[in-house]
Amino acid sequence: MAKLTLDEIGRLAGVSRATVSRVVNNYPHIRPEIRERVQKVIAEHGFYPNAVARSLALNATHIIGLFVPNVVRFIFADPYLSALIPEISRACNAHDYTPALFLFHSQDDEQKQFQRILHASMVDGLIVTADRRDKEFMPQLIDRRLPFVLLGRPSKFSDRISYVDSDNRGGAYMATQHLLKLGHRRIAIITNSLNTAADDRTEGYRQALTEAGLTFQPELLAEGDFTELSGFAAMQRLIPHRPDAVFVVSDTMSVGALRALNNAGINVPRDMALVSFDDLPVAATTTPALTTVRQPLGNGALAVATLLDIIKSGDKAPRHIIAPTELIVRASCGAVQSGLT
Amino acid sequence: MAKLTLDEIGRLAGVSRATVSRVVNNYPHIRPEIRERVQKVIAEHGFYPNAVARSLALNATHIIGLFVPNVVRFIFADPYLSALIPEISRACNAHDYTPALFLFHSQDDEQKQFQRILHASMVDGLIVTADRRDKEFMPQLIDRRLPFVLLGRPSKFSDRISYVDSDNRGGAYMATQHLLKLGHRRIAIITNSLNTAADDRTEGYRQALTEAGLTFQPELLAEGDFTELSGFAAMQRLIPHRPDAVFVVSDTMSVGALRALNNAGINVPRDMALVSFDDLPVAATTTPALTTVRQPLGNGALAVATLLDIIKSGDKAPRHIIAPTELIVRASCGAVQSGLT
DNA sequence: AGCGCCTTTGAGAGCGCTCTCAAAACAAAA
DNA sequence: TTTTGTTTTGAGAGCGCTCTCAAAGGCGCT
């Protein structure tokens, strides 16, 4: 099958290239008879317009980039990304956009390509995952006037950029309150102060404590880094301080924490209540299953919708979307008895 | 910053567009003095060539597509994909290509876009994950002369298409032999006959049994579908038949199988040896940790390399890459004692 | 100086599409 | 029939790049 062009189809249908273009793009003001003739030729020969040429003419590629500055070493272990990517793909499909991946594993990788992505106009917009190093990218991104949406709360410039974030603070508040309602008073937390999302969760935890008339106890806070191992270690450090409950800001770390408790012969939820965050698939399969905070709407899909809105409307006014959370009560908090699989 | 073009840079440097193009693309036959002058102007104004225009002129986009026909419902649960995507991204980065994602969640999704991907020439090539429905795509793909590489063994047309596959059969043979060497004779298998990779693994298992003078026992084979839950159920069905060892063709199912054994009060490895396949991160964290078959080289990276070779060389002769496997011995087979974390 | 040869540069076509603008076709009104 | 107005169509420029081809420039030779 020779490569077909508008001209070629036009020749076959006895009309001009412009007319074929109109038919393909469903423009009005075409005689039905001509339209049909052209459509027949197209159907017969299987014409598909060349996406690149179209992009050049329209100055728009219908490609959006997913830019992840700092891919964790063992990405396999990053359930956030694994969930995000298909979600974004799906949202793009629904809107006839194509997602392109820009995952960077090293700063070298990244520096080399960031400028190109920014200026080569091969993407119509960018979804950027938040990162400690926001500050480096944001100014350039803002400057370049390339539409983009940040996934997560920016550490800076929040009033000048669009972002989609979960209600981390609210979710953590809910989680902590749940433990308080169950009668716990020495509530520990395993968090990760290097991460803004985790930080917001700590904030919600503190707020709930304060409102309950309790004071925050520094020795009941342990740091992790979102890995299971770090959750394990953090829990081990907390055990000597005898908390009666623990709020772990991510399911991954909860898995490690459970293991530490198990090793120490501490039964969850009998001896220690645990509430987690994220509701990853693993949360339902641990023993006991995790009571955890879920965000029902996919942030990835929201980000895509927001980005496309910016692109299509041309209105760059920053949009701030905070996705709500809900508490999924399972066994680990002790509010229910059974340890279902 | 106004949008810069070759013409603009040329004007600023007092040369023609063609000369600037030559400088940008590092062509020989340019007077050093001119080259420097142009480079200076480019550096000063921060020029980046427009990728789309270049693609049109070169009839090549430097984008390759990752085409996944049948994304499992809960993709979060698909460790294969989660590992694959960053791997491919990385390999693309290294070769200055951009990966585009075509993940399809429904046949509708898919049908709508497959033709477009195929004909719109927005990608230079495709990496396609193998699937039961190979047959539908392969002929069109072959026909279209779009370079592509299949990840996994094709169920058909193997002599006409390029593919990268793990040595599933060899790995399974090794795993089974390991169990045989440990003295086990009633070796069960949990597999998934709907999947070619799992099928190849079953094949290797049978071969090892046969070579050891044992005959394959149908009641010792249970079907799963790669989910943890199906592994759990499959193991429950096997237990009554009293195997003394089990080969599970994927780590995910092994996790479920372990849970079933645990529930039944059967200790692994004391009462039952288990060998798995994949060496996903989870394999190291189960209790006991899984003895499992790993493929050391990333198939994703191999696929990218192969695809780019096809694209760049223009030689479409089918390439068949079989990636070797190795056995990672941990606790679940009983060959070592300790149940390390 | 005149000639031929090699290197360096620019003009211009071409990639396949969109979109403006003016011409052509048609319909309705005079 | 002519005129006016509306709809439909085509010609052609433009998107920003590459690449061919021919012209210009530089060089050494006779």
XYZ file of C-alpha atoms (C1' of nucleotides) in Angstrom:
742
model
C 0.000 0.000 0.000
C 1.587 3.192 -1.183
C 1.608 6.078 1.201
C -1.534 8.087 0.729
C -1.812 11.815 1.093
C -4.617 14.291 0.923
C -3.548 15.163 -2.598
C -3.663 11.575 -3.666
C -7.138 11.037 -2.255
C -8.219 14.273 -3.849
C -6.976 13.106 -7.207
C -8.840 9.817 -6.857
C -12.046 11.547 -5.862
C -11.689 14.319 -8.373
C -11.548 17.094 -5.821
C -8.872 19.251 -4.299
C -6.733 18.514 -1.297
C -8.570 21.196 0.656
C -11.887 19.498 0.150
C -10.569 16.176 1.322
C -9.183 17.881 4.380
C -12.615 19.304 5.063
C -14.237 15.926 4.794
C -11.666 14.326 7.053
C -12.129 17.007 9.665
C -15.881 17.100 9.421
C -16.259 20.648 8.297
C -19.658 21.933 7.330
C -20.365 23.458 3.938
C -19.688 20.487 1.780
C -22.157 19.157 -0.721
C -23.366 15.818 0.652
C -22.696 14.217 -2.676
C -19.066 15.286 -2.680
C -18.630 14.330 0.923
C -19.840 10.849 0.233
C -17.673 10.445 -2.797
C -14.614 11.433 -0.828
C -15.555 9.241 2.098
C -15.937 6.315 -0.203
C -12.499 6.811 -1.645
C -11.053 7.150 1.844
C -12.777 4.003 3.044
C -11.644 2.068 0.014
C -8.048 3.070 0.222
C -7.754 3.315 3.991
C -6.411 6.798 4.305
C -5.103 8.096 7.624
C -3.843 11.656 7.827
C -0.212 12.014 8.703
C -0.067 13.042 12.329
C 3.253 14.820 12.032
C 2.235 17.026 9.153
C -0.941 17.882 10.924
C 0.962 18.713 14.077
C 3.209 21.036 12.160
C 0.356 22.860 10.529
C -1.661 23.128 13.725
C 1.283 23.746 15.972
C -0.078 21.120 18.331
C 0.914 17.505 18.646
C -1.838 16.025 20.773
C 0.894 14.528 22.855
C 1.254 15.278 26.521
C 4.313 14.411 28.492
C 4.514 12.748 31.859
C 7.593 14.209 33.433
C 8.942 12.409 36.483
C 12.101 14.076 37.679
C 13.298 11.623 40.227
C 12.420 8.054 39.532
C 13.215 6.046 42.607
C 15.936 3.558 42.196
C 13.753 0.515 42.423
C 10.781 1.806 40.681
C 9.143 -1.578 40.858
C 8.684 -0.644 44.452
C 6.894 2.585 43.676
C 3.212 1.759 43.696
C 2.392 5.389 43.179
C 3.938 5.484 39.748
C 2.684 2.080 38.755
C -0.829 3.221 39.437
C -0.324 6.636 37.934
C 0.913 5.631 34.541
C -1.988 3.480 33.432
C -4.372 5.986 34.863
C -2.891 8.770 32.822
C -2.788 6.566 29.789
C -6.423 5.824 30.164
C -7.385 9.451 30.574
C -5.344 10.394 27.537
C -6.947 7.709 25.434
C -10.332 9.011 26.385
C -9.398 12.452 25.120
C -7.516 11.398 22.018
C -4.184 12.429 23.349
C -1.065 10.342 23.479
C 1.046 10.207 26.619
C 4.801 10.347 26.252
C 7.058 9.276 29.081
C 9.895 11.260 30.465
C 11.111 9.302 33.445
C 14.485 10.331 34.685
C 16.731 8.180 36.730
C 19.596 10.572 37.139
C 20.135 14.274 37.046
C 22.269 13.864 33.989
C 19.520 12.157 32.120
C 17.260 14.870 33.161
C 19.253 17.981 32.494
C 20.057 16.769 29.034
C 16.453 16.426 28.077
C 14.486 18.916 30.046
C 15.395 21.828 27.844
C 14.621 19.890 24.740
C 11.229 18.837 26.009
C 10.540 22.389 26.947
C 11.489 23.951 23.653
C 11.172 21.410 20.905
C 7.387 21.686 21.115
C 6.883 18.009 20.746
C 4.357 18.006 23.574
C 1.332 20.199 24.045
C 1.643 20.096 27.789
C 3.267 18.386 30.710
C 2.199 16.576 33.826
C 4.980 16.893 36.339
C 5.222 14.888 39.512
C 6.144 16.931 42.538
C 9.571 16.497 43.905
C 11.944 18.062 46.327
C 13.571 19.716 43.383
C 10.497 21.567 42.179
C 12.247 24.833 42.482
C 14.636 24.100 39.680
C 11.988 23.298 37.134
C 9.100 25.483 38.026
C 10.588 28.830 37.042
C 11.583 27.556 33.634
C 8.288 25.880 33.152
C 6.400 29.001 34.115
C 8.633 31.036 31.881
C 8.237 28.840 28.892
C 4.479 29.147 28.945
C 4.130 25.464 28.213
C 0.919 24.322 29.871
C 1.617 22.017 32.775
C 0.053 20.582 35.868
C 1.887 19.500 38.947
C 0.902 16.275 40.646
C 1.231 16.962 44.317
C 1.582 20.153 46.261
C 4.362 22.426 45.081
C 6.852 23.486 47.673
C 6.961 26.935 46.116
C 5.179 29.170 43.637
C 1.868 27.565 44.506
C -0.058 30.630 43.483
C 1.417 30.637 40.022
C 1.031 27.053 38.957
C -1.736 24.541 38.548
C -1.665 21.434 40.655
C -3.675 18.420 41.667
C -3.149 17.058 45.119
C -4.860 14.679 47.489
C -6.328 15.995 50.663
C -3.440 14.570 52.625
C -4.022 16.705 55.629
C -7.724 15.961 55.784
C -7.168 12.259 55.315
C -4.588 12.100 58.052
C -6.849 14.082 60.312
C -9.609 11.569 59.697
C -7.295 8.632 60.298
C -6.012 10.025 63.563
C -9.457 10.935 64.716
C -10.548 7.404 64.049
C -7.857 6.121 66.386
C -8.806 8.694 69.002
C -12.411 7.636 68.802
C -11.345 4.059 69.444
C -9.901 5.280 72.714
C -6.221 5.446 71.885
C -4.140 8.173 73.420
C -0.516 7.335 72.747
C -0.673 7.508 68.997
C 2.645 7.242 67.219
C 3.335 8.240 63.632
C 5.677 6.935 60.978
C 6.227 9.586 58.353
C 8.752 11.047 55.958
C 9.516 14.671 56.483
C 11.357 14.923 53.190
C 8.138 14.507 51.291
C 5.524 17.211 51.150
C 2.622 14.765 50.979
C 3.860 12.953 54.066
C 4.428 16.285 55.715
C 0.852 17.293 55.112
C -0.233 14.021 56.609
C 1.830 14.705 59.705
C 0.156 18.051 59.859
C -3.294 16.462 59.856
C -2.194 14.055 62.555
C -0.984 16.874 64.772
C -4.122 18.831 64.220
C -6.285 15.916 65.310
C -4.163 15.393 68.399
C -4.321 19.039 69.320
C -8.056 19.221 68.877
C -8.372 16.230 71.171
C -6.422 18.080 73.800
C -3.325 15.965 73.397
C 0.157 17.271 72.842
C 2.433 16.011 70.161
C 5.179 13.769 71.559
C 8.373 13.915 69.513
C 9.460 10.471 70.667
C 6.327 9.035 69.088
C 7.374 10.223 65.641
C 9.665 8.066 63.521
C 11.020 8.823 60.107
C 10.879 6.501 57.137
C 11.422 6.934 53.435
C 8.359 5.179 52.011
C 10.110 1.842 51.680
C 8.908 -1.204 53.468
C 12.256 -1.620 55.143
C 12.177 1.870 56.534
C 8.741 1.166 57.963
C 10.120 -1.910 59.627
C 13.003 0.014 61.171
C 10.845 2.953 62.215
C 8.429 0.672 64.002
C 11.250 -1.016 65.844
C 12.373 2.372 67.076
C 8.864 3.233 68.234
C 8.104 0.032 70.144
C 10.182 0.913 73.226
C 8.081 4.045 73.669
C 4.973 1.942 74.087
C 2.435 3.617 71.850
C -1.014 2.058 71.850
C -1.637 2.940 68.237
C 0.317 4.047 65.202
C -0.536 6.046 62.128
C 1.701 5.134 59.224
C 1.586 7.553 56.338
C 1.920 4.939 53.605
C 0.797 1.369 53.091
C 4.214 0.320 51.963
C 5.740 1.379 55.248
C 2.805 -0.205 57.057
C 3.744 -3.562 55.639
C 7.180 -3.161 57.174
C 5.704 -1.898 60.423
C 3.423 -4.908 60.654
C 6.371 -7.169 60.201
C 8.255 -5.419 62.993
C 5.264 -5.727 65.311
C 4.844 -9.329 64.415
C 8.502 -10.027 65.121
C 8.136 -8.343 68.491
C 5.137 -10.472 69.346
C 2.829 -7.494 69.374
C -0.573 -8.381 67.993
C -2.366 -6.006 65.687
C -4.985 -4.848 66.416
C -5.230 -6.366 69.907
C -2.067 -4.841 71.359
C -1.615 -2.040 68.885
C -3.966 -0.366 66.460
C -2.613 0.676 63.081
C -4.048 3.029 60.512
C -2.369 3.558 57.209
C -2.574 5.746 54.135
C -2.952 5.154 50.372
C -5.088 2.049 50.101
C -2.768 0.326 47.727
C -3.847 -3.138 46.649
C -1.528 -4.599 49.245
C -3.573 -2.976 52.002
C -6.338 -5.531 51.581
C -4.045 -8.526 51.645
C -1.912 -8.005 54.740
C -2.661 -9.778 57.995
C -4.503 -8.024 59.428
C -5.841 -6.065 56.485
C -5.095 -2.374 56.757
C -7.477 0.319 57.768
C -6.279 3.037 55.506
C -7.064 6.329 53.837
C -8.038 6.089 50.210
C -8.423 8.774 47.661
C -11.295 7.700 45.520
C -10.605 9.826 42.478
C -7.494 9.198 40.510
C -5.209 12.182 40.663
C -3.675 11.190 37.386
C -6.974 11.444 35.574
C -7.702 14.729 37.264
C -4.344 16.033 36.199
C -4.972 15.065 32.602
C -8.389 16.689 32.631
C -6.972 19.840 34.140
C -4.103 19.980 31.714
C -6.323 19.499 28.706
C -8.610 22.181 30.012
C -5.696 24.583 30.160
C -4.520 23.591 26.710
C -7.891 23.828 25.064
C -9.178 26.904 26.791
C -5.894 28.706 26.457
C -6.575 30.106 29.888
C -3.461 29.697 31.956
C -4.973 30.847 35.225
C -3.669 28.429 37.872
C -6.114 25.733 38.894
C -5.843 24.057 42.248
C -7.553 20.729 42.692
C -7.644 19.003 46.044
C -8.994 15.482 45.762
C -10.985 14.249 48.751
C -10.099 11.173 50.767
C -12.058 8.587 52.633
C -11.260 6.174 55.427
C -11.454 2.487 54.556
C -11.961 0.586 57.777
C -10.485 -2.889 57.819
C -9.010 -4.991 60.590
C -5.786 -3.269 61.599
C -7.419 -0.539 63.640
C -9.404 -2.912 65.804
C -12.751 -1.364 64.980
C -13.894 -4.605 63.415
C -12.988 -8.096 64.580
C -12.550 -10.449 61.700
C -9.224 -10.811 59.951
C -10.592 -11.467 56.513
C -8.200 -12.320 53.801
C 11.070 34.699 24.196
C 9.804 34.714 20.665
C 9.801 31.452 18.858
C 13.075 30.987 17.097
C 13.532 29.254 13.795
C 16.470 28.342 11.664
C 15.740 31.317 9.458
C 15.761 33.645 12.395
C 19.074 32.344 13.690
C 20.443 32.550 10.184
C 19.421 36.173 9.932
C 21.060 36.964 13.248
C 24.274 35.227 12.273
C 24.272 36.529 8.741
C 24.075 33.134 7.096
C 21.406 31.082 5.435
C 18.986 28.703 7.074
C 20.797 25.795 5.445
C 24.054 26.694 7.101
C 22.463 26.936 10.511
C 20.922 23.536 9.937
C 24.347 22.182 9.137
C 25.810 23.602 12.302
C 22.996 22.263 14.420
C 23.388 18.810 12.950
C 27.150 18.793 13.071
C 27.794 18.465 9.405
C 31.323 18.697 8.091
C 32.373 21.213 5.467
C 31.722 24.371 7.387
C 34.312 27.027 7.879
C 35.242 26.945 11.584
C 34.777 30.669 11.779
C 31.205 30.475 10.512
C 30.436 27.523 12.691
C 31.518 29.399 15.757
C 29.582 32.469 14.853
C 26.413 30.455 14.428
C 27.000 28.503 17.606
C 27.429 31.719 19.484
C 24.123 33.058 18.244
C 22.421 29.779 19.108
C 23.877 29.757 22.591
C 22.905 33.340 23.180
C 19.348 32.962 22.065
C 18.764 29.423 23.217
C 17.588 27.893 19.993
C 16.079 24.406 19.921
C 14.999 22.973 16.592
C 11.332 22.213 16.303
C 10.934 18.484 16.673
C 7.766 18.291 14.648
C 9.140 20.074 11.620
C 12.197 17.926 11.758
C 10.082 14.814 11.983
C 8.142 15.852 8.942
C 11.210 16.528 6.879
C 12.968 13.356 7.983
C 9.885 11.203 7.997
C 10.908 9.907 11.410
C 9.706 11.028 14.798
C 12.173 9.451 17.178
C 9.196 8.230 19.091
C 8.564 4.577 19.705
C 5.310 3.241 20.981
C 4.711 0.753 23.728
C 1.616 -1.074 22.689
C -0.106 -3.145 25.356
C -3.262 -4.688 23.961
C -4.798 -6.095 27.066
C -4.087 -4.180 30.197
C -5.276 -6.255 33.100
C -8.104 -4.755 35.005
C -6.129 -3.978 38.092
C -2.949 -3.006 36.520
C -1.502 -2.040 39.857
C -1.326 -5.741 40.326
C 0.730 -6.305 37.228
C 4.326 -6.205 38.324
C 5.425 -7.132 34.860
C 4.183 -3.897 33.377
C 5.317 -1.784 36.276
C 8.816 -3.049 35.772
C 8.653 -2.886 32.029
C 7.657 0.701 31.607
C 10.509 2.369 33.452
C 12.900 -0.028 31.852
C 11.771 0.919 28.403
C 11.797 4.551 29.324
C 15.345 4.261 30.459
C 16.473 2.491 27.337
C 14.751 5.069 25.175
C 16.367 7.922 27.031
C 19.737 6.355 26.466
C 19.121 6.308 22.722
C 17.455 9.683 22.410
C 14.082 8.263 21.650
C 10.839 9.098 23.378
C 8.471 6.355 24.471
C 4.773 6.855 23.880
C 2.235 4.765 25.724
C -0.599 2.899 24.148
C -2.178 0.944 26.955
C -5.582 -0.398 26.159
C -8.136 -1.344 28.709
C -10.874 -2.454 26.390
C -11.171 -3.716 22.885
C -13.061 -0.603 21.962
C -10.276 1.609 23.110
C -7.952 -0.509 21.170
C -9.695 -0.925 17.883
C -10.263 2.754 17.659
C -6.633 3.576 17.942
C -4.684 0.708 16.539
C -5.219 1.713 12.940
C -4.314 5.265 13.664
C -1.109 4.297 15.408
C -0.290 2.069 12.528
C -0.863 4.582 9.788
C -0.459 8.054 11.168
C 3.291 7.546 11.292
C 3.608 9.231 14.610
C 5.888 6.468 15.850
C 8.989 5.046 14.244
C 8.341 1.633 15.683
C 6.390 -0.344 18.203
C 7.083 -2.616 21.109
C 4.118 -4.912 21.488
C 3.479 -7.102 24.484
C 2.413 -10.605 23.608
C -1.120 -11.498 24.219
C -3.610 -14.181 23.461
C -4.869 -11.954 20.695
C -1.589 -11.732 18.832
C -3.179 -13.140 15.776
C -5.352 -10.136 15.237
C -2.551 -7.641 15.272
C 0.376 -9.429 13.831
C -0.817 -9.683 10.229
C -1.611 -6.003 10.073
C 1.624 -5.115 11.735
C 3.605 -7.264 9.365
C 1.696 -5.819 6.462
C 2.201 -2.244 7.443
C 5.953 -2.628 7.484
C 6.151 -0.615 10.655
C 9.129 -1.901 12.594
C 8.061 -3.692 15.732
C 9.282 -6.119 18.327
C 7.117 -8.462 20.301
C 7.763 -8.911 23.989
C 7.151 -12.545 24.655
C 6.820 -15.496 22.383
C 4.299 -15.079 19.596
C 1.670 -17.744 19.354
C 1.912 -17.590 15.587
C 4.019 -16.218 12.748
C 7.147 -16.613 14.859
C 9.325 -16.908 11.805
C 8.159 -13.624 10.405
C 8.422 -11.323 13.381
C 11.062 -10.183 15.798
C 10.622 -10.977 19.432
C 12.356 -10.913 22.764
C 11.449 -13.564 25.254
C 12.778 -14.984 28.469
C 14.014 -18.495 28.543
C 10.876 -19.606 30.292
C 11.306 -23.207 29.462
C 14.925 -23.327 30.540
C 14.174 -21.483 33.768
C 11.348 -23.804 34.653
C 13.502 -26.789 33.844
C 16.142 -25.464 36.221
C 13.599 -24.792 38.948
C 12.097 -28.244 38.712
C 15.481 -29.889 38.603
C 16.388 -28.016 41.744
C 13.400 -29.532 43.509
C 14.262 -32.964 42.173
C 17.801 -32.632 43.410
C 16.451 -31.849 46.864
C 14.780 -35.220 46.787
C 11.216 -34.282 45.980
C 9.194 -36.572 43.813
C 5.581 -35.421 43.999
C 6.116 -32.006 42.500
C 2.960 -30.043 41.807
C 2.692 -27.027 39.508
C 0.527 -23.941 39.549
C 0.412 -22.447 36.086
C -1.782 -20.599 33.620
C -2.353 -22.359 30.384
C -3.859 -19.282 28.798
C -0.505 -17.593 28.801
C 2.280 -18.629 26.489
C 5.012 -17.767 28.961
C 3.379 -19.882 31.642
C 2.888 -22.598 29.093
C 6.553 -22.616 28.271
C 7.275 -22.892 31.947
C 4.976 -25.870 32.246
C 6.849 -27.370 29.338
C 10.169 -27.002 31.135
C 8.673 -28.541 34.252
C 7.434 -31.565 32.327
C 10.727 -31.975 30.588
C 12.587 -32.048 33.898
C 10.146 -34.593 35.308
C 10.450 -36.791 32.273
C 14.213 -36.684 32.280
C 14.120 -37.754 35.923
C 12.043 -40.734 34.974
C 8.865 -39.382 36.504
C 5.563 -39.104 34.752
C 3.469 -35.994 34.749
C 0.447 -36.279 37.080
C -2.524 -34.236 35.910
C -3.928 -33.966 39.418
C -0.754 -32.190 40.483
C -1.384 -29.358 38.021
C -3.599 -26.467 39.033
C -4.572 -23.476 36.975
C -4.303 -19.866 38.067
C -4.450 -16.565 36.278
C -1.390 -14.809 37.662
C -3.300 -13.146 40.474
C -2.475 -13.755 44.070
C -5.982 -14.923 44.748
C -5.832 -17.529 42.019
C -2.582 -18.811 43.504
C -4.317 -19.141 46.839
C -7.210 -21.096 45.337
C -4.975 -23.266 43.194
C -2.898 -24.272 46.183
C -5.990 -25.165 48.146
C -6.992 -27.483 45.361
C -3.564 -29.108 45.291
C -3.196 -29.734 49.019
C -5.493 -32.784 49.126
C -3.257 -34.479 46.577
C -0.340 -34.309 48.979
C 2.505 -33.020 46.852
C 5.833 -32.661 48.638
C 6.855 -29.679 46.559
C 5.269 -27.149 44.263
C 6.543 -25.098 41.364
C 4.538 -21.908 40.955
C 5.076 -20.128 37.672
C 4.848 -16.621 39.074
C 5.798 -14.898 42.305
C 2.426 -13.234 42.557
C 0.673 -16.564 42.619
C 3.311 -17.866 45.016
C 2.299 -15.250 47.530
C -1.233 -16.602 47.399
C -0.016 -20.174 47.529
C 2.054 -19.437 50.621
C -0.984 -17.994 52.263
C -3.014 -21.106 51.492
C -0.283 -23.339 52.873
C -0.001 -21.185 55.930
C -3.741 -21.362 56.494
C -3.598 -25.135 56.171
C -0.852 -25.332 58.740
C 1.637 -26.608 56.211
C 5.086 -25.211 56.862
C 7.225 -24.081 53.978
C 9.839 -25.350 53.412
C 9.664 -28.021 56.115
C 6.489 -29.737 54.936
C 6.435 -28.447 51.409
C 9.126 -26.971 49.194
C 8.172 -24.145 46.884
C 9.991 -22.717 43.908
C 8.678 -19.729 42.061
C 9.323 -17.696 38.957
C 10.025 -14.019 38.172
C 11.984 -12.752 41.150
C 9.787 -9.768 41.677
C 10.737 -7.551 44.599
C 8.094 -9.281 46.677
C 9.963 -12.563 46.367
C 12.581 -11.418 48.825
C 10.099 -10.229 51.423
C 7.726 -13.148 51.842
C 8.028 -15.571 54.740
C 9.828 -17.669 53.815
C 11.585 -15.746 51.056
C 11.040 -17.306 47.654
C 13.488 -19.408 45.755
C 12.690 -18.220 42.297
C 13.846 -17.933 38.715
C 15.129 -14.536 37.695
C 15.924 -13.187 34.311
C 18.913 -10.988 34.783
C 18.635 -8.917 31.635
C 15.704 -6.656 31.208
C 13.584 -7.752 28.303
C 12.293 -4.239 27.898
C 15.749 -2.864 27.284
C 16.516 -5.707 24.925
C 13.337 -4.995 23.026
C 14.235 -1.339 22.668
C 17.708 -2.164 21.467
C 16.351 -4.647 18.970
C 13.714 -2.296 17.708
C 16.159 0.549 17.247
C 18.477 -1.780 15.435
C 15.703 -2.643 13.023
C 14.768 0.984 12.573
C 18.269 2.237 12.044
C 19.580 -0.571 9.921
C 16.437 -0.753 7.848
C 16.939 -4.493 7.884
C 13.641 -6.070 8.768
C 14.928 -9.619 9.014
C 13.268 -11.116 12.109
C 15.451 -11.198 15.185
C 14.809 -13.666 17.954
C 16.265 -12.938 21.348
C 15.950 -15.412 24.191
C 17.104 -13.939 27.474
C 18.721 -16.382 29.878
C 17.452 -17.055 33.376
C 19.062 -17.965 36.659
C 17.851 -19.616 39.817
C 17.891 -17.456 42.948
C 17.957 -19.768 45.926
C 16.253 -18.456 49.040
C 14.385 -20.152 51.836
C 11.201 -21.517 50.315
C 12.817 -24.519 48.667
C 14.417 -25.759 51.828
C 17.934 -25.786 50.423
C 19.007 -23.210 52.969
C 17.727 -22.958 56.538
C 17.374 -19.360 57.641
C 14.219 -17.416 56.952
C 15.893 -14.074 56.524
C 13.724 -11.056 56.140
C 46.201 35.788 -15.876
C 43.609 31.756 -16.930
C 42.184 27.185 -15.926
C 40.344 23.339 -13.342
C 39.270 21.297 -8.962
C 37.677 21.038 -4.401
C 35.374 23.160 -0.499
C 31.812 26.025 1.356
C 27.389 28.352 0.962
C 22.645 29.593 -0.481
C 18.364 29.064 -3.178
C 14.608 26.480 -3.376
C 11.880 22.416 -3.462
C 9.714 19.207 -0.605
C 7.686 16.768 3.647
C 1.738 16.520 4.259
C -1.193 19.069 6.367
C -4.378 23.537 7.548
C -6.523 27.652 6.534
C -7.310 32.068 4.319
C -9.034 34.208 0.534
C -10.879 34.675 -3.725
C -13.175 32.443 -7.501
C -16.830 29.492 -8.997
C -21.202 27.597 -8.613
C -25.654 27.819 -7.451
C -30.115 29.798 -5.629
C -33.163 33.309 -5.023
C -34.835 37.789 -6.021
C -35.741 41.432 -9.328
C -32.277 37.620 -18.076
C -29.640 40.131 -14.783
C -28.422 41.007 -10.182
C -27.509 39.911 -5.545
C -26.331 36.899 -2.003
C -25.029 32.557 -0.271
C -22.811 28.298 -0.325
C -19.174 25.380 -2.005
C -14.631 24.725 -3.922
C -9.727 25.385 -5.211
C -5.257 27.832 -5.355
C -1.643 28.780 -2.746
C 0.853 30.260 1.204
C 2.613 28.726 5.399
C 4.154 25.565 9.412
C 10.017 24.781 10.330
C 12.882 21.692 8.999
C 16.221 18.772 5.524
C 18.616 18.047 1.490
C 19.795 18.393 -3.365
C 21.919 21.007 -6.608
C 24.147 24.615 -8.530
C 26.712 28.788 -7.742
C 30.383 31.046 -5.413
C 34.696 31.113 -3.413
C 39.409 29.537 -2.617
C 43.417 27.114 -4.095
C 47.253 25.548 -6.804
C 48.701 24.701 -11.275
C 50.294 25.963 -15.975
